[in-house]
Amino acid sequence: MDSSKVLHRRKPDIPVTLFRPRASDKNQHIQEISVKSLELIKVIRLLEDPLTANLKERHLFVLKKLLKRNQIGFLLKDLTGIAKILNICAEKVTDHPEYVPVLCEALQICRLPFLKEKASDELNYAQDVIEFLSHMGCLMRVPDAEVRQHIVESVKSFYSCVAPKQLLDGLQPTSPGYKLQLLERSDLAQTLLLSMAALDNQPAIKLQLLQTLQILSSSSDMNCALILNARGAETICLHMNEPDPSGQVLFRSAEILWNLLERGSEEVTAQLSSMECVISLKEAFFHQLMSGFRQSDLQLRNDLLVITTLIAENPNSLLIESSFAKQLMVLVTFPEMKSHNPLVHNLKLTYNNEDLKMKKLLLNLLVLMSKDLGALQLYKEESVMLVLLTLVKPPAASSEPRSASRQWSSVQQEELQLQALAALSTLAPLMLDDYMSCQGNACLLLILDWCVARDALFGQGDTGERGSKKAQMRHCIRVLRSVTSLGEDSVHLDLCDQGTINQLLGILMQMEASPDEEDVVTLEIKSDIQLILSALCESDMHRKELFGSEGVEMAVHFLKKGSNKFYSGLGHNKLILSTVDCVWSCIVGCYTTEDYFLAKEGVSLLLDLLSSSPRCLHCNVLATLLELCDNPNTLSYILSWRDGGGQTAPSFLLQLWRDEEEELRVSRNQHGGISDPQRPLLSHYQQEDTQRSFPANVQSAAVLELSENLRSKIYSIFCKLGFQDLPGLSRKHHVTLSIVRRYLDFKVGEVWEEISRELSLDGVTPISPDKEALSVICKIAEDTARRVAAEQNRILELQEKEDISEEELMYTEIKSHWKQRELTAKSWDSYVSKTSNYEILKEVKAQREKYLESSRPNPKHEDAAVHLTEHFIGKVMSVERTDAQGPAGVKLTLARAPIKAAGQDEVGPTTQDPEYFSTVSVKE
């Protein structure tokens, strides 16, 4: 064994900050021992030496003298010797009771703080204190009642401030919390618990011990852990029904169990789930139920019921096998149902708050036990569903009132109503037959009518608004949602026959018209109502017709709200999702409601929601749009839609496709084209699973990918819209569109490639025809990808040529502008020179006269003068492009200048200003 490990070994739960390892040098340790410690060693030798072991009178004299010298408290360094002396005395007590006063006096001194000589003694002697406290608990083995009482009182004194006696010079008391800190590291709590078995004949000591354990368990998690390690919860529970004249044992036991549950509920419930503990709890509970009348007795009864409730959460509890659950069901139905069970024959409720708490705890227990099929059968036998529906009825619809002294108050009745509704939301789907046989739907619809009425008798609920019945409506809607979510046709038919669709639509729009601000409860009610409507109308055409224009108006109203408050935290996200689901389930599939929805610009609202909502909502909205595309009138609405930036629906859908592929990390080149013809659609996550083989009953990655992203839905929408003549598409969009067009071909090839790969991973070799077919299919898919890649390259080349052409036109326009500026500057210089220099002006005038003279017609050629034609040269001044295709889309601005006659001399600049043509368009 490694010597270093032995040297540093200490108890695992002791922190390093509490003590340091003791020095191993024996000589150094002996030098630190005072003269008083040397006397302590002599006393131990006197008690243990075989020659002096029977000198009882001398022993007592020396021990009394020793205790007298330590009346102000024990030194920390003497605790090891004191513990040894006390253990020796405890062994002698059986044959010599004279040692009892010595033990009692020593334990009396233990109530005082320990003493230290140096500040470091608290750390150096921490382990000695821990061992001393453990030995102190072991003294409970002494059968004397006085010794046990002193032990218990000493431990309790640790939690109170005991003033130290007058100290000698050089001595100081330890810190106030020193004992408590080290007590948690000792075995004292565990030892005290185990000593309960020896106290059957000493009830007073047992009660004090329970008080001590209550203090220990309420002050420290470590003490609770020690008690639980000794199966403390089970021990306490099994001993709490023993005869007790004081009536305090059960109370203290329940308090200890409470403390243990607060600090380790799973371990406690596991210990209390045994048959013996459940029976003990049952006896204690019914004893308090039948014989307790004081306020404290009623509180203790409810505490025991809470402990029982926590046990019910454990699936291994034996509440049903012990018949405890059956007896509790009798209390659940009391006093709403008459029973001849002797358990409630003499039971009288005072209808105070403690009785109300017990009733609510019993209703909560129904929910916790509902996970057990045996409990559900028990509920049917005891007509629990009928009692719950009786409790939830509004005051006007309840049974005949009892006398004023024997009924719940209005506030208590409301709390029970809410608790019963909460229980129904869990139990109604599990007990659907009982729910329908008791006309549960009619009862809930009656509550809804009462909630929207203005003459309600009460209604504060859990929303804090007096006069409001929002809490009742919230729980009632929850019950209807849980029942309708099962998809049971009989339930849906019963609700629709009673006009539930119109009733819920009316409630929803009434709440929407309310001026109150939206809160969490209101938004939950609205979204739940929409989910109920979706469940009712999803699979029935007639119900969609009943949903009608009023329902379409409702859906359009909520779609117009958009997704601006999606992340508000109040529940707007759920409301948006439920609205889209309501459109899908209640509108899509019925042409009358679909056409009305289209007329109300429903498609535009869905596209607006798609463009503004977060990514998590896109799948639902796209699926709804895809279903609406089956209506031929939908396509025109989609093609005519524009977002705030003027983007069309096809371009927006293609942008969604690119964003989705970027999220999936699909291999694409810088222009969005196919970069790997062998994997035209494969995402990065699918490539990571290429070495996995999926079982036959599990969908492969290629198939599962269809439902997990948006590409399949976008492809299906484009199949409805077509792939030609789509508005608002650029060359970049056409690159993406070429992939979308071939999505199905690529996906088929991907599936076959996956099949081939899985066969290879499984070691299966196909026969020659199948192998050849697989190879051909994979090659066809790859060739298709290469053709699409080539088509994308052609699109990009055409785009590049158009860009170059536009660039050339731009440069031509720039050159024309510069030429015009030069002509203008030259004309201006000529004008200035004529007006500022007289010689030039005379020269110009002479040239003009000469020109006029030469241009006069010759008399010999009068006919020729008549047909004289002036020619011009046109110059491009500006170039503009329009939306028209070909030459018709080029708009030119030309300038003209006259061509001089053949005999005219070139004599400087003309005085005429340039003349411009009007703007014209060049057409084919």
Tab-separated table of N, CA and C in Angstrom, residues 166-233:
chain	number	residue	atom	x	y	z
A	166	GLN	N	-16.848	31.169	34.098
A	166	GLN	CA	-15.651	31.993	34.225
A	166	GLN	C	-14.418	31.166	33.880
A	167	LEU	N	-13.657	31.636	32.876
A	167	LEU	CA	-12.545	30.867	32.347
A	167	LEU	C	-11.241	31.252	33.030
A	168	LEU	N	-10.292	30.324	33.002
A	168	LEU	CA	-8.947	30.580	33.509
A	168	LEU	C	-8.148	31.348	32.480
A	169	ASP	N	-7.066	31.914	32.943
A	169	ASP	CA	-6.211	32.659	32.022
A	169	ASP	C	-5.629	31.720	30.971
A	170	GLY	N	-5.619	32.184	29.719
A	170	GLY	CA	-5.046	31.400	28.631
A	170	GLY	C	-6.023	30.465	27.957
A	171	LEU	N	-7.267	30.388	28.432
A	171	LEU	CA	-8.282	29.517	27.820
A	171	LEU	C	-9.378	30.361	27.189
A	172	GLN	N	-9.869	29.877	26.045
A	172	GLN	CA	-10.938	30.558	25.325
A	172	GLN	C	-11.957	29.541	24.849
A	173	PRO	N	-13.241	29.934	24.784
A	173	PRO	CA	-14.238	28.991	24.254
A	173	PRO	C	-14.131	28.903	22.745
A	174	THR	N	-14.549	27.790	22.212
A	174	THR	CA	-14.561	27.624	20.752
A	174	THR	C	-15.655	28.499	20.128
A	175	SER	N	-15.614	28.612	18.812
A	175	SER	CA	-16.582	29.447	18.087
A	175	SER	C	-17.997	28.927	18.309
A	176	PRO	N	-18.996	29.819	18.220
A	176	PRO	CA	-20.378	29.390	18.497
A	176	PRO	C	-20.850	28.245	17.606
A	177	GLY	N	-20.503	28.259	16.333
A	177	GLY	CA	-20.969	27.206	15.432
A	177	GLY	C	-20.007	26.053	15.263
A	178	TYR	N	-18.994	25.996	16.116
A	178	TYR	CA	-17.957	24.973	15.954
A	178	TYR	C	-18.508	23.567	16.169
A	179	LYS	N	-19.260	23.399	17.240
A	179	LYS	CA	-19.828	22.077	17.529
A	179	LYS	C	-20.781	21.629	16.429
A	180	LEU	N	-21.625	22.567	15.951
A	180	LEU	CA	-22.618	22.197	14.933
A	180	LEU	C	-21.942	21.808	13.621
A	181	GLN	N	-20.872	22.512	13.305
A	181	GLN	CA	-20.175	22.216	12.054
A	181	GLN	C	-19.552	20.832	12.083
A	182	LEU	N	-19.014	20.466	13.246
A	182	LEU	CA	-18.379	19.150	13.357
A	182	LEU	C	-19.388	18.055	13.652
A	183	LEU	N	-20.515	18.432	14.233
A	183	LEU	CA	-21.566	17.426	14.477
A	183	LEU	C	-22.047	16.825	13.163
A	184	GLU	N	-22.124	17.650	12.087
A	184	GLU	CA	-22.554	17.142	10.786
A	184	GLU	C	-21.576	16.119	10.221
A	185	ARG	N	-20.298	16.187	10.651
A	185	ARG	CA	-19.278	15.251	10.156
A	185	ARG	C	-19.228	13.974	10.978
A	186	SER	N	-19.912	13.970	12.102
A	186	SER	CA	-19.878	12.787	12.975
A	186	SER	C	-21.058	11.873	12.667
A	187	ASP	N	-21.120	10.784	13.402
A	187	ASP	CA	-22.221	9.820	13.261
A	187	ASP	C	-23.289	10.013	14.316
A	188	LEU	N	-23.323	11.189	14.955
A	188	LEU	CA	-24.226	11.380	16.082
A	188	LEU	C	-25.684	11.260	15.672
A	189	ALA	N	-26.078	11.946	14.560
A	189	ALA	CA	-27.480	11.895	14.136
A	189	ALA	C	-27.903	10.478	13.781
A	190	GLN	N	-27.051	9.764	13.086
A	190	GLN	CA	-27.361	8.387	12.710
A	190	GLN	C	-27.468	7.492	13.934
A	191	THR	N	-26.585	7.686	14.916
A	191	THR	CA	-26.608	6.866	16.139
A	191	THR	C	-27.854	7.137	16.956
A	192	LEU	N	-28.238	8.419	17.050
A	192	LEU	CA	-29.453	8.745	17.802
A	192	LEU	C	-30.677	8.108	17.170
A	193	LEU	N	-30.731	8.093	15.843
A	193	LEU	CA	-31.870	7.462	15.178
A	193	LEU	C	-31.927	5.968	15.472
A	194	LEU	N	-30.793	5.310	15.384
A	194	LEU	CA	-30.765	3.863	15.626
A	194	LEU	C	-31.111	3.511	17.064
A	195	SER	N	-30.932	4.445	17.964
A	195	SER	CA	-31.227	4.162	19.382
A	195	SER	C	-32.711	4.184	19.680
A	196	MET	N	-33.544	4.582	18.687
A	196	MET	CA	-34.993	4.615	18.955
A	196	MET	C	-35.541	3.240	19.284
A	197	ALA	N	-34.941	2.212	18.712
A	197	ALA	CA	-35.449	0.854	18.967
A	197	ALA	C	-35.303	0.453	20.418
A	198	ALA	N	-34.386	1.096	21.141
A	198	ALA	CA	-34.159	0.739	22.555
A	198	ALA	C	-34.973	1.591	23.508
A	199	LEU	N	-35.869	2.440	22.996
A	199	LEU	CA	-36.607	3.364	23.862
A	199	LEU	C	-38.088	3.041	23.950
A	200	ASP	N	-38.460	1.819	23.654
A	200	ASP	CA	-39.880	1.475	23.690
A	200	ASP	C	-40.461	1.612	25.087
A	201	ASN	N	-39.654	1.347	26.106
A	201	ASN	CA	-40.144	1.411	27.484
A	201	ASN	C	-39.880	2.761	28.131
A	202	GLN	N	-39.398	3.706	27.384
A	202	GLN	CA	-39.098	5.036	27.925
A	202	GLN	C	-39.720	6.092	27.020
A	203	PRO	N	-41.038	6.256	27.032
A	203	PRO	CA	-41.711	7.171	26.103
A	203	PRO	C	-41.274	8.620	26.263
A	204	ALA	N	-40.974	9.036	27.476
A	204	ALA	CA	-40.560	10.427	27.664
A	204	ALA	C	-39.221	10.687	26.974
A	205	ILE	N	-38.291	9.750	27.122
A	205	ILE	CA	-36.994	9.903	26.451
A	205	ILE	C	-37.167	9.824	24.945
A	206	LYS	N	-38.069	8.962	24.515
A	206	LYS	CA	-38.310	8.830	23.080
A	206	LYS	C	-38.831	10.137	22.481
A	207	LEU	N	-39.733	10.804	23.215
A	207	LEU	CA	-40.257	12.066	22.737
A	207	LEU	C	-39.160	13.118	22.643
A	208	GLN	N	-38.284	13.149	23.672
A	208	GLN	CA	-37.181	14.102	23.628
A	208	GLN	C	-36.213	13.776	22.478
A	209	LEU	N	-36.011	12.491	22.242
A	209	LEU	CA	-35.155	12.094	21.131
A	209	LEU	C	-35.756	12.544	19.799
A	210	LEU	N	-37.074	12.406	19.652
A	210	LEU	CA	-37.727	12.864	18.420
A	210	LEU	C	-37.574	14.381	18.256
A	211	GLN	N	-37.683	15.112	19.363
A	211	GLN	CA	-37.467	16.552	19.289
A	211	GLN	C	-36.050	16.881	18.830
A	212	THR	N	-35.098	16.106	19.356
A	212	THR	CA	-33.702	16.323	18.950
A	212	THR	C	-33.506	16.001	17.473
A	213	LEU	N	-34.075	14.885	17.029
A	213	LEU	CA	-33.966	14.545	15.607
A	213	LEU	C	-34.660	15.573	14.722
A	214	GLN	N	-35.734	16.149	15.216
A	214	GLN	CA	-36.407	17.204	14.466
A	214	GLN	C	-35.496	18.414	14.293
A	215	ILE	N	-34.795	18.760	15.376
A	215	ILE	CA	-33.856	19.888	15.292
A	215	ILE	C	-32.713	19.561	14.339
A	216	LEU	N	-32.176	18.347	14.449
A	216	LEU	CA	-31.065	17.954	13.584
A	216	LEU	C	-31.467	17.960	12.116
A	217	SER	N	-32.646	17.441	11.817
A	217	SER	CA	-33.075	17.345	10.418
A	217	SER	C	-33.476	18.685	9.831
A	218	SER	N	-33.845	19.630	10.670
A	218	SER	CA	-34.264	20.931	10.165
A	218	SER	C	-33.105	21.895	9.972
A	219	SER	N	-31.928	21.536	10.472
A	219	SER	CA	-30.811	22.479	10.463
A	219	SER	C	-29.745	22.158	9.436
A	220	SER	N	-29.742	20.942	8.898
A	220	SER	CA	-28.611	20.571	8.045
A	220	SER	C	-29.010	19.504	7.041
A	221	ASP	N	-28.565	19.680	5.791
A	221	ASP	CA	-28.756	18.651	4.772
A	221	ASP	C	-27.911	17.418	5.070
A	222	MET	N	-26.746	17.620	5.648
A	222	MET	CA	-25.863	16.485	5.943
A	222	MET	C	-26.452	15.611	7.045
A	223	ASN	N	-27.096	16.248	8.020
A	223	ASN	CA	-27.760	15.451	9.052
A	223	ASN	C	-28.896	14.627	8.462
A	224	CYS	N	-29.641	15.240	7.534
A	224	CYS	CA	-30.722	14.491	6.877
A	224	CYS	C	-30.156	13.316	6.085
A	225	ALA	N	-29.035	13.542	5.422
A	225	ALA	CA	-28.426	12.450	4.658
A	225	ALA	C	-27.997	11.314	5.579
A	226	LEU	N	-27.444	11.669	6.747
A	226	LEU	CA	-27.046	10.624	7.705
A	226	LEU	C	-28.258	9.855	8.213
A	227	ILE	N	-29.340	10.592	8.479
A	227	ILE	CA	-30.559	9.930	8.964
A	227	ILE	C	-31.130	9.016	7.887
A	228	LEU	N	-31.126	9.474	6.639
A	228	LEU	CA	-31.658	8.640	5.554
A	228	LEU	C	-30.775	7.434	5.283
A	229	ASN	N	-29.472	7.590	5.461
A	229	ASN	CA	-28.589	6.442	5.270
A	229	ASN	C	-28.896	5.325	6.251
A	230	ALA	N	-29.407	5.689	7.410
A	230	ALA	CA	-29.816	4.688	8.403
A	230	ALA	C	-31.288	4.329	8.246
A	231	ARG	N	-31.893	4.644	7.062
A	231	ARG	CA	-33.315	4.388	6.796
A	231	ARG	C	-34.173	5.067	7.845
A	232	GLY	N	-33.839	6.342	8.046
A	232	GLY	CA	-34.530	7.108	9.076
A	232	GLY	C	-35.991	7.341	8.776
A	233	ALA	N	-36.340	7.609	7.501
A	233	ALA	CA	-37.746	7.854	7.171
A	233	ALA	C	-38.600	6.628	7.486
